mmCIF file of C-alpha atoms in Angstrom:
data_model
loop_
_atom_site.group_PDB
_atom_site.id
_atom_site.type_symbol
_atom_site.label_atom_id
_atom_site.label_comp_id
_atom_site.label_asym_id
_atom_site.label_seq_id
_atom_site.Cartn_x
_atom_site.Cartn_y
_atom_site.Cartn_z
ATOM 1 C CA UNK A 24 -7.256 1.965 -51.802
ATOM 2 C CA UNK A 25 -5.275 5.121 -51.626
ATOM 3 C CA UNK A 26 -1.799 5.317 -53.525
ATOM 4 C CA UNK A 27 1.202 6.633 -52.559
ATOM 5 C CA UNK A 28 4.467 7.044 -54.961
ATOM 6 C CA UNK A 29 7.069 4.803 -54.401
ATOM 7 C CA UNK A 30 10.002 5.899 -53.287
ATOM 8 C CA UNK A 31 13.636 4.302 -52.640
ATOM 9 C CA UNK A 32 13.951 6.631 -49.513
ATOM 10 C CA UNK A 33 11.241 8.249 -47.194
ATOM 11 C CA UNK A 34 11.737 11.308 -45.168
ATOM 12 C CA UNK A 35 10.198 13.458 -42.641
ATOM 13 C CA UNK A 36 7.532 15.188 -45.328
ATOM 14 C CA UNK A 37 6.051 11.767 -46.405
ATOM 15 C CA UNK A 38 5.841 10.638 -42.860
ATOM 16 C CA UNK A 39 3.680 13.888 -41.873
ATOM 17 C CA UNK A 40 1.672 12.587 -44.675
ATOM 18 C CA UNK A 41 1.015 9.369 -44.364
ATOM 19 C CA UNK A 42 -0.018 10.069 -40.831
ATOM 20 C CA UNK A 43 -2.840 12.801 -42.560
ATOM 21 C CA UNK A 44 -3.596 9.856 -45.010
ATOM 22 C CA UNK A 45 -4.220 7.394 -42.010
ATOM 23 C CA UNK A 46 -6.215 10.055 -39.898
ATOM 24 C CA UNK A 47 -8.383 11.163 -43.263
ATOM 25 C CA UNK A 48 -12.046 10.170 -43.910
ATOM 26 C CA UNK A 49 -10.609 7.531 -46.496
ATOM 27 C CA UNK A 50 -7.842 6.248 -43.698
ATOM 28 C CA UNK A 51 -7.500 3.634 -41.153
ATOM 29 C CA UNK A 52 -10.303 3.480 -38.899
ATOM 30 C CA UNK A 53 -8.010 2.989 -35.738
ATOM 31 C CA UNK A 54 -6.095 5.642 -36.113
ATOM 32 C CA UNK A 55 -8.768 8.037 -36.848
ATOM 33 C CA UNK A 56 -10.184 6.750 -33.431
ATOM 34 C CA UNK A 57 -7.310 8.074 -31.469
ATOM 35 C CA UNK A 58 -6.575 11.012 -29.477
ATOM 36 C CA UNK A 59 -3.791 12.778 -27.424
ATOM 37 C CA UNK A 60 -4.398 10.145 -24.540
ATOM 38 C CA UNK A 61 -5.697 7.163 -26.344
ATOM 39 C CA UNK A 62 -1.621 6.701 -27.338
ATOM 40 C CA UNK A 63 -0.080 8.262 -24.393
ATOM 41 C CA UNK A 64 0.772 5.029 -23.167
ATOM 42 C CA UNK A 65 1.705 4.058 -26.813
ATOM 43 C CA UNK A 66 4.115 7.013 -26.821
ATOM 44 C CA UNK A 67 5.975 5.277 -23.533
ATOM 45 C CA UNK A 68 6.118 1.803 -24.983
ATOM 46 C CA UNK A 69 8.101 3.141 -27.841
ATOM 47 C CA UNK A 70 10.497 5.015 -25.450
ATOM 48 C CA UNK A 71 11.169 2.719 -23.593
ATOM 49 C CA UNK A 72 11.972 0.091 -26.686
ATOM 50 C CA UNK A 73 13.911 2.302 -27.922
ATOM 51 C CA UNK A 74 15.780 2.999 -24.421
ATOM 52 C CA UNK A 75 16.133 -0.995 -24.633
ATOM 53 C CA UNK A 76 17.994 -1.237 -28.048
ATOM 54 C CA UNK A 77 20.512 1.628 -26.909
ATOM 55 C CA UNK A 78 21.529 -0.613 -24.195
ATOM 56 C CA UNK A 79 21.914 -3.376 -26.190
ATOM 57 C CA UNK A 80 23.899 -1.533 -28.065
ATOM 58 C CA UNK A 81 22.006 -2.515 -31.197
ATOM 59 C CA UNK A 82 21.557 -0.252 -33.960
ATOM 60 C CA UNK A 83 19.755 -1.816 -36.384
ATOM 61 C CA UNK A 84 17.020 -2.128 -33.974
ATOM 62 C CA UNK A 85 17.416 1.708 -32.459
ATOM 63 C CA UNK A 86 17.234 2.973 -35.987
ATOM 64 C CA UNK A 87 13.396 1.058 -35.977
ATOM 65 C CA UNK A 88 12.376 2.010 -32.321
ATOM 66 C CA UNK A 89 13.636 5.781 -33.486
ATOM 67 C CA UNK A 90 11.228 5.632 -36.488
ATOM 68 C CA UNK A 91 8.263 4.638 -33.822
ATOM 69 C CA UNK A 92 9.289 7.351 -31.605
ATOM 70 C CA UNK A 93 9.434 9.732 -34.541
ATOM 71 C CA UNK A 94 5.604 8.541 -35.642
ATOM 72 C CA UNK A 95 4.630 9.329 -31.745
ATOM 73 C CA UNK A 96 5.921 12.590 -32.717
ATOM 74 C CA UNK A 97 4.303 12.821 -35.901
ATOM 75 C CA UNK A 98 0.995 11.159 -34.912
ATOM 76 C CA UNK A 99 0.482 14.050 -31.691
ATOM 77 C CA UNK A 100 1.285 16.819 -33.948
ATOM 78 C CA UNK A 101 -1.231 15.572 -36.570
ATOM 79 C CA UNK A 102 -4.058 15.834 -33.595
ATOM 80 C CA UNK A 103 -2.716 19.332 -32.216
ATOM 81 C CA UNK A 104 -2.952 20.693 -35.768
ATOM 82 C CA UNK A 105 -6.119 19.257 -36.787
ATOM 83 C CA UNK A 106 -7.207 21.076 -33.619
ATOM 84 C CA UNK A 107 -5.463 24.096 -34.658
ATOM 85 C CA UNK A 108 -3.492 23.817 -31.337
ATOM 86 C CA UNK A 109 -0.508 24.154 -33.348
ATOM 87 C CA UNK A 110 1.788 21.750 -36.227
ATOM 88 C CA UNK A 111 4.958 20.038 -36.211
ATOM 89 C CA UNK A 112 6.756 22.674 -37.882
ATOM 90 C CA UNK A 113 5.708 24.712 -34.733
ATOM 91 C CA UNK A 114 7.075 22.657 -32.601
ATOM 92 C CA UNK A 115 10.821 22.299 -34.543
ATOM 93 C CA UNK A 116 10.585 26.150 -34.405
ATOM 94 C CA UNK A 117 10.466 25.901 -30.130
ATOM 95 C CA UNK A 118 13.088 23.443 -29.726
ATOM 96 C CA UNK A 119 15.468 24.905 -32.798
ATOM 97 C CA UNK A 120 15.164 28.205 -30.460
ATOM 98 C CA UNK A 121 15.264 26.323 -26.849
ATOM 99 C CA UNK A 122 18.294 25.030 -27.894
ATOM 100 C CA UNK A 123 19.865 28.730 -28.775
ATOM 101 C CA UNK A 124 18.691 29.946 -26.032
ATOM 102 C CA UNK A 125 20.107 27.304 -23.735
ATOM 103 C CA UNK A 126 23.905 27.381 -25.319
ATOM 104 C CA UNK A 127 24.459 30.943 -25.210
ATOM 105 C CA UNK A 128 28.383 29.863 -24.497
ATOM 106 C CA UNK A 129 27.839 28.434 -28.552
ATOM 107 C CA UNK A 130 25.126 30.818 -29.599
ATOM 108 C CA UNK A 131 26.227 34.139 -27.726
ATOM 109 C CA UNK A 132 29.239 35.491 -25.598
ATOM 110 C CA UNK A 133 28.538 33.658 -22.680
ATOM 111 C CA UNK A 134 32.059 31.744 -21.593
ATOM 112 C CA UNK A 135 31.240 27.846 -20.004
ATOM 113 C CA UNK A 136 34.599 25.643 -20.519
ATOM 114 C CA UNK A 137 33.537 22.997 -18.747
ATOM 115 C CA UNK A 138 30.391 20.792 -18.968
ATOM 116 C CA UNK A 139 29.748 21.271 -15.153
ATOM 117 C CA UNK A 140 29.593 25.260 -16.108
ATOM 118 C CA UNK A 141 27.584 24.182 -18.929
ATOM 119 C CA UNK A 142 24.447 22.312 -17.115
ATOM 120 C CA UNK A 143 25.051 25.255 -14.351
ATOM 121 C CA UNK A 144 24.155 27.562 -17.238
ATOM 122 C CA UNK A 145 21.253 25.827 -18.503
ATOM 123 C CA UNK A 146 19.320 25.713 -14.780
ATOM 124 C CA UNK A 147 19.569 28.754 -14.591
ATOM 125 C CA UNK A 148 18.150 29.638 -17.878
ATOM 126 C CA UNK A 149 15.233 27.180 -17.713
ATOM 127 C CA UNK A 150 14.756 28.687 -14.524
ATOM 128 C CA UNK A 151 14.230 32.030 -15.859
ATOM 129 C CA UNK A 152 12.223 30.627 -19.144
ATOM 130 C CA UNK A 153 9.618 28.489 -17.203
ATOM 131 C CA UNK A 154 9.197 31.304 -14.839
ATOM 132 C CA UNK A 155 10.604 29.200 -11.836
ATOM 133 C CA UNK A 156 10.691 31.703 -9.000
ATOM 134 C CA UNK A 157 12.134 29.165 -6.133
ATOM 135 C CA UNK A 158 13.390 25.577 -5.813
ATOM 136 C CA UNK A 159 10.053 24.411 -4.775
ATOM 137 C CA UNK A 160 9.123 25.506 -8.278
ATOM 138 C CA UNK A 161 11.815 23.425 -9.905
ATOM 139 C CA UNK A 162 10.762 20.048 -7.970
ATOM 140 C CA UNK A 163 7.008 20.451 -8.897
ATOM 141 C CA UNK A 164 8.753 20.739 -12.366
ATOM 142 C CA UNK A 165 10.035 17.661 -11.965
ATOM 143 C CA UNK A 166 7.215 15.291 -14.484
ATOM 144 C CA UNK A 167 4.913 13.071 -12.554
ATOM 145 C CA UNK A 168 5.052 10.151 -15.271
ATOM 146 C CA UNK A 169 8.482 9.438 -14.807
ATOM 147 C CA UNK A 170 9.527 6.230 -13.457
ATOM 148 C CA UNK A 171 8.557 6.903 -9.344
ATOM 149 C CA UNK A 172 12.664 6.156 -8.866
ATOM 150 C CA UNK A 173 14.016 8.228 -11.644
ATOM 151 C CA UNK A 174 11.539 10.820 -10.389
ATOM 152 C CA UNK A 175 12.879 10.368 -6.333
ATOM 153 C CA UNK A 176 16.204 10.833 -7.792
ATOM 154 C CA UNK A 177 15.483 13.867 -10.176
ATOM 155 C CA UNK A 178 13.731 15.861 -7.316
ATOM 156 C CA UNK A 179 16.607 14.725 -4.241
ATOM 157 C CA UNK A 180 19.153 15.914 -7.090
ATOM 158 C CA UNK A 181 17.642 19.137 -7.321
ATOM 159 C CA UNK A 182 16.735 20.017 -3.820
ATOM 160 C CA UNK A 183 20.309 19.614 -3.347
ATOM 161 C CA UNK A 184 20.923 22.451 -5.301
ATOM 162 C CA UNK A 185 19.185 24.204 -2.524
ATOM 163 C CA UNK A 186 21.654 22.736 -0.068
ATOM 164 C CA UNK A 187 18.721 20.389 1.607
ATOM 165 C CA UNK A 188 21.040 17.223 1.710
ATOM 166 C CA UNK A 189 23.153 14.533 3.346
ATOM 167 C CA UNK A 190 26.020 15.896 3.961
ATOM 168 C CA UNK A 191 28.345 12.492 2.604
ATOM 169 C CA UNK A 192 27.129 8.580 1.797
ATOM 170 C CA UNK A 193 27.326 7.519 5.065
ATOM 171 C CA UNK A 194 24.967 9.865 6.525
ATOM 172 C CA UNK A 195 22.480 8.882 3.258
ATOM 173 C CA UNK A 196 23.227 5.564 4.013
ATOM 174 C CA UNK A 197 22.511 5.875 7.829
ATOM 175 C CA UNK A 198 18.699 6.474 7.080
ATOM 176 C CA UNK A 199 18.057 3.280 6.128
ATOM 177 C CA UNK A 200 17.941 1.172 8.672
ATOM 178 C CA UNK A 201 16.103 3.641 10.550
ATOM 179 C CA UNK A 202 13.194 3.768 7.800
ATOM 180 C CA UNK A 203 13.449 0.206 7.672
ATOM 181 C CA UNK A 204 12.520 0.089 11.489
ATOM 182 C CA UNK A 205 10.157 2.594 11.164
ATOM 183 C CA UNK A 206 8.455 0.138 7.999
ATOM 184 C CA UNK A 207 8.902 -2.289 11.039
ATOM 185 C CA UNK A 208 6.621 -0.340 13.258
ATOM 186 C CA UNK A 209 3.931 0.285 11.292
ATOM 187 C CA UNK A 210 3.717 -3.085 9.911
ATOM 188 C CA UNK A 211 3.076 -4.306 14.082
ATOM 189 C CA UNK A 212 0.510 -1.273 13.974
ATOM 190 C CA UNK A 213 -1.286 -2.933 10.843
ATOM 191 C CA UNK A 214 -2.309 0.448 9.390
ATOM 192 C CA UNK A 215 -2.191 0.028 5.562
ATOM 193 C CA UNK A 216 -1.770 3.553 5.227
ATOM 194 C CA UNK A 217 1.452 3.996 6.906
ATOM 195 C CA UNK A 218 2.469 0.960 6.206
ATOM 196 C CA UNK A 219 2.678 2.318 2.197
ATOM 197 C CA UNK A 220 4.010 5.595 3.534
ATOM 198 C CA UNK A 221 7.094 4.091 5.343
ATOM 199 C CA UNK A 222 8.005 1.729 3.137
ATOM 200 C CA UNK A 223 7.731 4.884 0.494
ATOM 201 C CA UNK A 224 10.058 6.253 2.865
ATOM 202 C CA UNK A 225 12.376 3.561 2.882
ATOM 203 C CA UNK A 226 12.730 3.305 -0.662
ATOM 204 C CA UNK A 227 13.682 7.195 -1.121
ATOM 205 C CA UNK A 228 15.955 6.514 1.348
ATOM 206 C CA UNK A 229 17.586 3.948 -0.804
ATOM 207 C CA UNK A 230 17.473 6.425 -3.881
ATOM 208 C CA UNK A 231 19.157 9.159 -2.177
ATOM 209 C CA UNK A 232 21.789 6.560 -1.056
ATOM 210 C CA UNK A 233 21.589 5.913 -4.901
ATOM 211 C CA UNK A 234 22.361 9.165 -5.579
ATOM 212 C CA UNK A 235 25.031 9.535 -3.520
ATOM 213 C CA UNK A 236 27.036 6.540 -4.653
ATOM 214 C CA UNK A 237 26.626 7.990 -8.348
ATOM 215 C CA UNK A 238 24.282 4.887 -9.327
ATOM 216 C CA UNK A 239 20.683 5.768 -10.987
ATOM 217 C CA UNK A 240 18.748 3.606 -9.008
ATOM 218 C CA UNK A 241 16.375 2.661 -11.887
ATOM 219 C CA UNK A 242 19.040 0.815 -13.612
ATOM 220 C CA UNK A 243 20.017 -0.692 -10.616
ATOM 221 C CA UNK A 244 16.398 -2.256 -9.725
ATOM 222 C CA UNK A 245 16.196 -3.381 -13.542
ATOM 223 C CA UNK A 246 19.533 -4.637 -13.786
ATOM 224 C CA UNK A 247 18.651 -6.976 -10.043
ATOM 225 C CA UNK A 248 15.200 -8.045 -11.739
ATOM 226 C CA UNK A 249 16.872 -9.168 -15.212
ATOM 227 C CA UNK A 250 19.237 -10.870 -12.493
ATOM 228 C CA UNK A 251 16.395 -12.626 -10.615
ATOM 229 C CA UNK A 252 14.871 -13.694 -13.856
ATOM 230 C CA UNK A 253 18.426 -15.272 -14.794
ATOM 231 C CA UNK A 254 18.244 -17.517 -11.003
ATOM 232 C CA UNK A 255 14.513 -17.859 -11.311
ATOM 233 C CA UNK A 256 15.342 -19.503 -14.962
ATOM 234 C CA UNK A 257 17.954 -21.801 -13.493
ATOM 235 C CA UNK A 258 15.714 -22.610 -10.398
ATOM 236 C CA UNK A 259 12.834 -23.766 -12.715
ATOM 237 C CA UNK A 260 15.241 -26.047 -14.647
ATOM 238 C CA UNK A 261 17.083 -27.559 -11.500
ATOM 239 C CA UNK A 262 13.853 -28.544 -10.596
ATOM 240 C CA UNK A 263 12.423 -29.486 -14.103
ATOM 241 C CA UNK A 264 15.782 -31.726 -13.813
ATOM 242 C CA UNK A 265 14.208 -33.636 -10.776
ATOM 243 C CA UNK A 266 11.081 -34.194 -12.085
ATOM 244 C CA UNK A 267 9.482 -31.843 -9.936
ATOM 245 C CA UNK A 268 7.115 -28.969 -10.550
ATOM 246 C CA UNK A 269 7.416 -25.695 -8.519
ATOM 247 C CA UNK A 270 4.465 -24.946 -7.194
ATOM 248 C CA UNK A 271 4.130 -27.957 -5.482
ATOM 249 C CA UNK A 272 7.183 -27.520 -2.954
ATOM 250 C CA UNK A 273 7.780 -26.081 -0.196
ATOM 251 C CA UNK A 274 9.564 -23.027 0.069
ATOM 252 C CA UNK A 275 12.241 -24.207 1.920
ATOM 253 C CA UNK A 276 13.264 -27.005 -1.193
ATOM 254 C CA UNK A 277 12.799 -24.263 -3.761
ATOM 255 C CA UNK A 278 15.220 -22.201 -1.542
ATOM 256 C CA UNK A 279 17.679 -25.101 -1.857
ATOM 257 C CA UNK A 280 16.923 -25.099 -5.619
ATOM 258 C CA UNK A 281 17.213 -21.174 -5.586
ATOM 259 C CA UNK A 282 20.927 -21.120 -4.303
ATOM 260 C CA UNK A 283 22.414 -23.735 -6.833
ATOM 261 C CA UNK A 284 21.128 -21.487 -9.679
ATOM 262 C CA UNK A 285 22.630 -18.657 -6.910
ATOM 263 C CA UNK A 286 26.035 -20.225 -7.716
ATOM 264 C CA UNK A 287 25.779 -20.604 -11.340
ATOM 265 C CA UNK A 288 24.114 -17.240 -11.942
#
């Protein structure tokens, strides 16, 4: 058993060290298992919870997702250090200095007034800092793991800064019927391949449209798949009500079912 003081409050220095005590030959044999990608995933989860209990507008919960963020942090340090990669003072020294770097209208002369001058600024900078010779550069910037809407949106936001697109909504909003009857196509053709391709097509379609309309189309999915849960709910219990058990009807009675709950929810 290894002993650590107790304290009545715990900060950032005990944390770094209970992480060492965890990965040390005396520690916790999980966590000495682990590696950079062994918790990559683990690293989203916690994101995203914590992304979940800022829109529920609940703190006492963001405070605890924050502290498993924070550990994520913590936890990949503790590797890149013990590879002498570098520590997690090294990497509060790049972001203190990103950050100066990146407000020169707060850190230096530079004169932005507005926050549209502001985020002007900062593309530019981070252009010049990650060595971003041409838009193309900035869209391959653009990380892979994101969410494959969030990401859609990202890159059609930036290659508009290059002037490549739609020129209002309704020309955004024009393309998708005609991806959709392209999808329509290559479904008759029955090749797999461009079947996934169009219908990839279709849906950046929809995110540009998205985009255009000033809606992040990853919210909107979520929010219409929290809403299907709420019908598919009331569904279930209509037909719990009539002694009936879903799988065994037809679809066209669970489509009756489906738009009672339609009305309710």
């Amino acid at each position: 058993m290894i002993e650590y003081p107790d304290k009545n409050n715990y900060n950032i220095q005990d944390l770094r060290e209970i992480v060492k005590i965890l990965r040390s030959p005396e520690g916790c044999p999980w966590d000495k298992e682990q590696n950079h990608s062994s918790i990559r995933n683990d690293f989203l989860e916690e994101a995203y919870e914590a992304v979940e209990a800022i829109d529920l507008l609940d703190m006492p919960l963001l405070r605890e997702e924050l502290g498993d963020v924070l550990l994520q942090v913590v936890f990949h340090c503790t590797l890149a250090e013990e590879e002498q990669a570098f520590d997690f003072d090294a990497v509060c020294d790049e972001i203190c200095r990103k950050l100066m770097i990146r407000h020169p209208h707060v850190f230096g002369s530079v004169k932005a007034e507005t926050a549209e001058t502001v985020l002007k600024n900062w593309d530019e900078i981070k252009k010049k800092t990650k060595h971003q010779e041409n838009y193309t550069d900035t869209l391959n910037s653009v990380a892979k793991s994101l969410p494959a809407l969030a990401r859609a949106q990202k890159i059609g936001k930036r290659a508009s800064r290059a002037g490549m697109d739609f020129e209002n909504l309704e020309q955004a909003c024009s393309c998708i019927p005609s991806e959709y009857d392209e999808l329509q196509s290559a479904m008759l053709s029955g090749d797999v391949v461009h079947i996934e391709e169009e219908l990839g097509d279709l849906l950046f379609s929809c995110v540009n449209t998205a985009r255009h309309l000033n809606i992040d189309a990853e919210q909107a999915l979520s929010k219409a798949t929290e809403k299907f849960i709420r019908r598919f709910d009331g569904t279930e219990k209509l037909v719990e009500q009539d002694g009936k058990n879903m799988p065994d009807l037809p679809i066209q009675e669970l489509d009756h079912y489906w738009n009672q709950a339609k009305q309710e929810n």
